[in-house]
């Protein structure tokens, strides 16, 4: 689970890695015989019994620096990824973060550019709200309406959804499933873990090869396996 790729000088939420760090992390994967892919590709491969050696890479929030820094690195290392974007904030900023710098988000053109490069585009909701606190109308807009907007923008209805803040409850999972998504990504969904609430591991600036190895092992110990995936 990545977010922004750029300057880490002012990064209170630790959601940013430098381009050099991302390069090093992708190099670490490839040297171990692993290849980063989109979540959709990973799930399809696992369904065929061919998921060995594949790692799902996700980038949340749809920061504009994705096309500038992340996309070239992914291309160089032969990796794919899933980019979760906010169709209700195209060309906006990360206004949901009270601390830290304002970072520009991708425009519609930027999202299409990423899609044209083979990046899977998924929904991160409409405007980045906590779905566990949303009323019915907001929940529908953040799940179903955001999917419709992305289908119009890219020409393809997104298969994946990513829960803002990683917060998830049964009502949110049911809404994502009802909206037509094939899968959903959280962080540590606990008992809700499954195809529509997949656990992920945060990757940050401090994650060297040793820390990445530890995180992969701890992930298996601390998070439930997703049955049926």
Short mmCIF file of C-alpha atoms in Angstrom, two decimals:
data_model
loop_
_atom_site.label_atom_id
_atom_site.label_comp_id
_atom_site.label_asym_id
_atom_site.label_seq_id
_atom_site.Cartn_x
_atom_site.Cartn_y
_atom_site.Cartn_z
CA UNK A 1 0.00 0.00 0.00
CA UNK A 2 1.61 3.20 -1.27
CA UNK A 3 0.26 6.74 -1.44
CA UNK A 4 2.40 9.63 -2.65
CA UNK A 5 5.82 9.51 -4.35
CA UNK A 6 7.79 12.73 -3.93
CA UNK A 7 9.30 15.02 -1.31
CA UNK A 8 9.22 13.58 2.23
CA UNK A 9 10.43 16.73 4.00
CA UNK A 10 6.96 17.58 5.34
CA UNK A 11 5.09 14.30 5.69
CA UNK A 12 3.30 14.06 9.07
CA UNK A 13 1.16 11.08 8.03
CA UNK A 14 4.12 9.20 6.55
CA UNK A 15 2.30 8.55 3.30
CA UNK A 16 5.16 9.55 0.99
CA UNK A 17 8.21 7.75 -0.38
CA UNK A 18 10.87 9.41 -2.47
CA UNK A 19 11.31 8.29 -6.10
CA UNK A 20 14.69 6.83 -5.11
CA UNK A 21 13.13 4.80 -2.30
CA UNK A 22 10.42 3.47 -4.58
CA UNK A 23 13.08 2.45 -7.11
CA UNK A 24 14.99 0.62 -4.38
CA UNK A 25 11.86 -1.17 -3.17
CA UNK A 26 10.90 -2.31 -6.66
CA UNK A 27 14.47 -3.44 -7.26
CA UNK A 28 14.30 -5.43 -4.01
CA UNK A 29 11.16 -7.21 -5.26
CA UNK A 30 12.56 -8.07 -8.66
CA UNK A 31 15.85 -9.38 -7.27
CA UNK A 32 13.84 -11.85 -5.20
CA UNK A 33 11.96 -13.12 -8.20
CA UNK A 34 8.83 -11.13 -7.38
CA UNK A 35 6.85 -8.88 -9.70
CA UNK A 36 4.44 -6.12 -8.75
CA UNK A 37 1.04 -6.33 -10.43
CA UNK A 38 -2.41 -4.80 -10.09
CA UNK A 39 -4.79 -6.30 -7.57
CA UNK A 40 -7.08 -7.46 -10.37
CA UNK A 41 -4.20 -9.32 -12.03
CA UNK A 42 -3.12 -10.82 -8.71
CA UNK A 43 -6.61 -12.09 -7.89
CA UNK A 44 -7.09 -13.52 -11.38
CA UNK A 45 -3.74 -15.31 -11.17
CA UNK A 46 -4.55 -16.73 -7.75
CA UNK A 47 -7.88 -18.01 -9.04
CA UNK A 48 -5.93 -19.95 -11.68
CA UNK A 49 -3.45 -21.21 -9.10
CA UNK A 50 -0.71 -19.05 -10.64
CA UNK A 51 -0.25 -16.31 -8.05
CA UNK A 52 3.18 -17.40 -6.83
CA UNK A 53 5.78 -14.68 -7.34
CA UNK A 54 3.22 -11.88 -7.75
CA UNK A 55 2.75 -8.96 -5.37
CA UNK A 56 -0.20 -6.59 -5.55
CA UNK A 57 0.92 -2.93 -5.57
CA UNK A 58 -1.61 -0.22 -4.73
CA UNK A 59 -1.39 3.58 -4.69
CA UNK A 60 -4.13 5.35 -2.73
CA UNK A 61 -5.62 8.84 -3.16
CA UNK A 62 -4.59 9.45 -6.77
CA UNK A 63 -1.82 11.99 -6.20
CA UNK A 64 -0.59 13.82 -9.28
CA UNK A 65 2.96 12.69 -8.55
CA UNK A 66 1.96 9.16 -9.57
CA UNK A 67 2.37 9.87 -13.27
CA UNK A 68 5.52 11.92 -12.69
CA UNK A 69 7.43 9.56 -10.40
CA UNK A 70 5.68 6.23 -9.78
CA UNK A 71 4.69 5.41 -13.35
CA UNK A 72 8.22 5.67 -14.80
CA UNK A 73 9.60 3.50 -11.96
CA UNK A 74 6.94 0.85 -12.49
CA UNK A 75 7.70 0.86 -16.20
CA UNK A 76 11.45 0.48 -15.63
CA UNK A 77 11.00 -2.51 -13.36
CA UNK A 78 8.30 -4.19 -15.41
CA UNK A 79 5.67 -3.85 -12.71
CA UNK A 80 1.97 -3.11 -12.75
CA UNK A 81 -0.18 -1.52 -10.06
CA UNK A 82 -3.64 -0.42 -9.03
CA UNK A 83 -4.26 3.31 -8.63
CA UNK A 84 -7.22 4.20 -6.40
CA UNK A 85 -8.56 7.66 -7.31
CA UNK A 86 -11.23 10.13 -6.20
CA UNK A 87 -13.46 11.16 -9.13
CA UNK A 88 -15.11 13.78 -6.93
CA UNK A 89 -11.80 15.62 -6.44
CA UNK A 90 -10.26 15.61 -9.92
CA UNK A 91 -7.48 18.18 -10.07
CA UNK A 92 -8.05 19.05 -6.41
CA UNK A 93 -5.91 18.55 -3.33
CA UNK A 94 -5.82 16.29 -0.28
CA UNK A 95 -8.20 18.51 1.70
CA UNK A 96 -9.08 15.62 4.06
CA UNK A 97 -5.64 15.85 5.73
CA UNK A 98 -5.69 18.61 8.38
CA UNK A 99 -1.90 18.47 8.80
CA UNK A 100 0.88 18.61 6.29
CA UNK A 101 1.22 20.10 2.83
CA UNK A 102 -1.51 20.32 0.22
CA UNK A 103 -0.70 17.87 -2.54
CA UNK A 104 -2.31 18.07 -5.98
CA UNK A 105 -4.45 15.18 -7.16
CA UNK A 106 -4.64 13.75 -10.67
CA UNK A 107 -6.87 15.35 -13.26
CA UNK A 108 -9.06 13.28 -15.56
CA UNK A 109 -6.29 13.48 -18.15
CA UNK A 110 -3.75 12.14 -15.68
CA UNK A 111 -5.97 9.21 -14.76
CA UNK A 112 -6.46 8.38 -18.44
CA UNK A 113 -2.70 8.57 -18.94
CA UNK A 114 -2.13 6.04 -16.16
CA UNK A 115 -4.84 3.76 -17.54
CA UNK A 116 -3.30 3.95 -21.02
CA UNK A 117 -0.03 2.71 -19.50
CA UNK A 118 -1.81 -0.40 -18.21
CA UNK A 119 -2.36 0.76 -14.63
CA UNK A 120 -5.60 -0.56 -13.13
CA UNK A 121 -7.85 2.31 -12.05
CA UNK A 122 -9.97 1.72 -8.96
CA UNK A 123 -12.24 3.87 -6.84
CA UNK A 124 -11.17 5.34 -3.51
CA UNK A 125 -14.65 6.72 -3.04
CA UNK A 126 -15.93 9.99 -4.38
CA UNK A 127 -14.35 12.50 -1.99
CA UNK A 128 -12.42 10.49 0.65
CA UNK A 129 -14.81 10.12 3.59
CA UNK A 130 -14.97 7.52 6.34
CA UNK A 131 -17.65 5.15 5.08
CA UNK A 132 -18.34 3.81 8.55
CA UNK A 133 -19.70 7.26 9.47
CA UNK A 134 -21.53 8.02 6.22
CA UNK A 135 -25.30 8.29 5.91
CA UNK A 136 -27.08 6.21 3.27
CA UNK A 137 -26.98 8.86 0.54
CA UNK A 138 -23.28 9.54 1.08
CA UNK A 139 -22.47 5.85 1.18
CA UNK A 140 -24.22 5.33 -2.16
CA UNK A 141 -22.43 8.32 -3.73
CA UNK A 142 -19.02 7.21 -2.47
CA UNK A 143 -19.42 3.66 -3.80
CA UNK A 144 -21.91 3.37 -6.68
CA UNK A 145 -21.75 6.94 -7.99
CA UNK A 146 -17.94 7.01 -7.94
CA UNK A 147 -17.91 3.77 -9.95
CA UNK A 148 -20.22 5.27 -12.55
CA UNK A 149 -18.06 8.38 -12.87
CA UNK A 150 -14.88 6.36 -13.35
CA UNK A 151 -16.57 4.18 -15.95
CA UNK A 152 -17.49 7.34 -17.85
CA UNK A 153 -14.00 8.80 -17.42
CA UNK A 154 -11.98 5.74 -18.48
CA UNK A 155 -14.47 3.76 -20.53
CA UNK A 156 -14.20 0.82 -18.14
CA UNK A 157 -16.12 0.24 -14.92
CA UNK A 158 -13.59 -0.24 -12.10
CA UNK A 159 -13.36 -3.68 -10.54
CA UNK A 160 -11.77 -2.49 -7.31
CA UNK A 161 -12.63 -0.22 -4.40
CA UNK A 162 -10.37 1.06 -1.63
CA UNK A 163 -11.84 2.13 1.73
CA UNK A 164 -10.67 5.64 2.70
CA UNK A 165 -8.58 5.60 5.89
CA UNK A 166 -8.79 1.80 5.75
CA UNK A 167 -11.91 1.94 7.95
CA UNK A 168 -14.50 -0.69 7.16
CA UNK A 169 -17.61 -2.24 8.65
CA UNK A 170 -20.23 -4.70 7.40
CA UNK A 171 -22.45 -1.93 6.02
CA UNK A 172 -19.58 -0.48 3.96
CA UNK A 173 -18.59 -3.92 2.64
CA UNK A 174 -22.19 -4.62 1.63
CA UNK A 175 -22.41 -1.27 -0.18
CA UNK A 176 -19.20 -1.93 -2.12
CA UNK A 177 -20.41 -5.38 -3.14
CA UNK A 178 -23.85 -4.06 -4.11
CA UNK A 179 -22.25 -1.33 -6.25
CA UNK A 180 -20.76 -4.04 -8.46
CA UNK A 181 -17.11 -4.05 -7.39
CA UNK A 182 -15.34 -7.39 -7.66
CA UNK A 183 -13.06 -6.66 -4.71
CA UNK A 184 -12.30 -4.11 -2.01
CA UNK A 185 -9.07 -3.16 -0.22
CA UNK A 186 -8.75 -2.19 3.43
CA UNK A 187 -5.76 -2.31 5.75
CA UNK A 188 -6.59 -4.67 8.60
CA UNK A 189 -10.30 -5.58 8.26
CA UNK A 190 -10.16 -8.35 10.86
CA UNK A 191 -13.23 -10.63 10.85
CA UNK A 192 -14.51 -8.90 7.68
CA UNK A 193 -11.47 -10.04 5.70
CA UNK A 194 -12.51 -11.44 2.34
CA UNK A 195 -12.71 -10.52 -1.35
CA UNK A 196 -14.42 -7.20 -0.54
CA UNK A 197 -12.17 -6.40 2.43
CA UNK A 198 -8.61 -7.39 1.56
CA UNK A 199 -5.79 -6.64 4.05
CA UNK A 200 -2.70 -4.74 2.90
CA UNK A 201 0.70 -3.72 4.26
CA UNK A 202 1.70 -0.04 4.38
CA UNK A 203 5.00 0.74 2.67
CA UNK A 204 6.81 3.91 3.67
CA UNK A 205 10.05 5.83 3.32
CA UNK A 206 11.75 3.91 6.11
CA UNK A 207 11.13 0.51 4.56
CA UNK A 208 14.47 -0.87 3.46
CA UNK A 209 14.88 -4.44 2.27
CA UNK A 210 15.13 -5.80 5.81
CA UNK A 211 11.98 -4.01 6.93
CA UNK A 212 10.10 -5.16 3.83
CA UNK A 213 11.05 -8.76 4.58
CA UNK A 214 9.87 -8.40 8.17
CA UNK A 215 6.61 -6.78 7.07
CA UNK A 216 5.78 -9.60 4.66
CA UNK A 217 6.32 -12.16 7.40
CA UNK A 218 4.41 -10.20 10.03
CA UNK A 219 1.55 -9.68 7.59
CA UNK A 220 1.02 -13.44 7.39
CA UNK A 221 1.03 -13.71 11.19
CA UNK A 222 -1.08 -10.67 12.09
CA UNK A 223 -3.72 -10.60 9.38
CA UNK A 224 -6.31 -13.21 8.52
CA UNK A 225 -6.04 -14.89 5.12
CA UNK A 226 -8.84 -13.89 2.78
CA UNK A 227 -10.94 -16.99 2.21
CA UNK A 228 -11.94 -17.56 -1.39
CA UNK A 229 -9.15 -15.38 -2.80
#
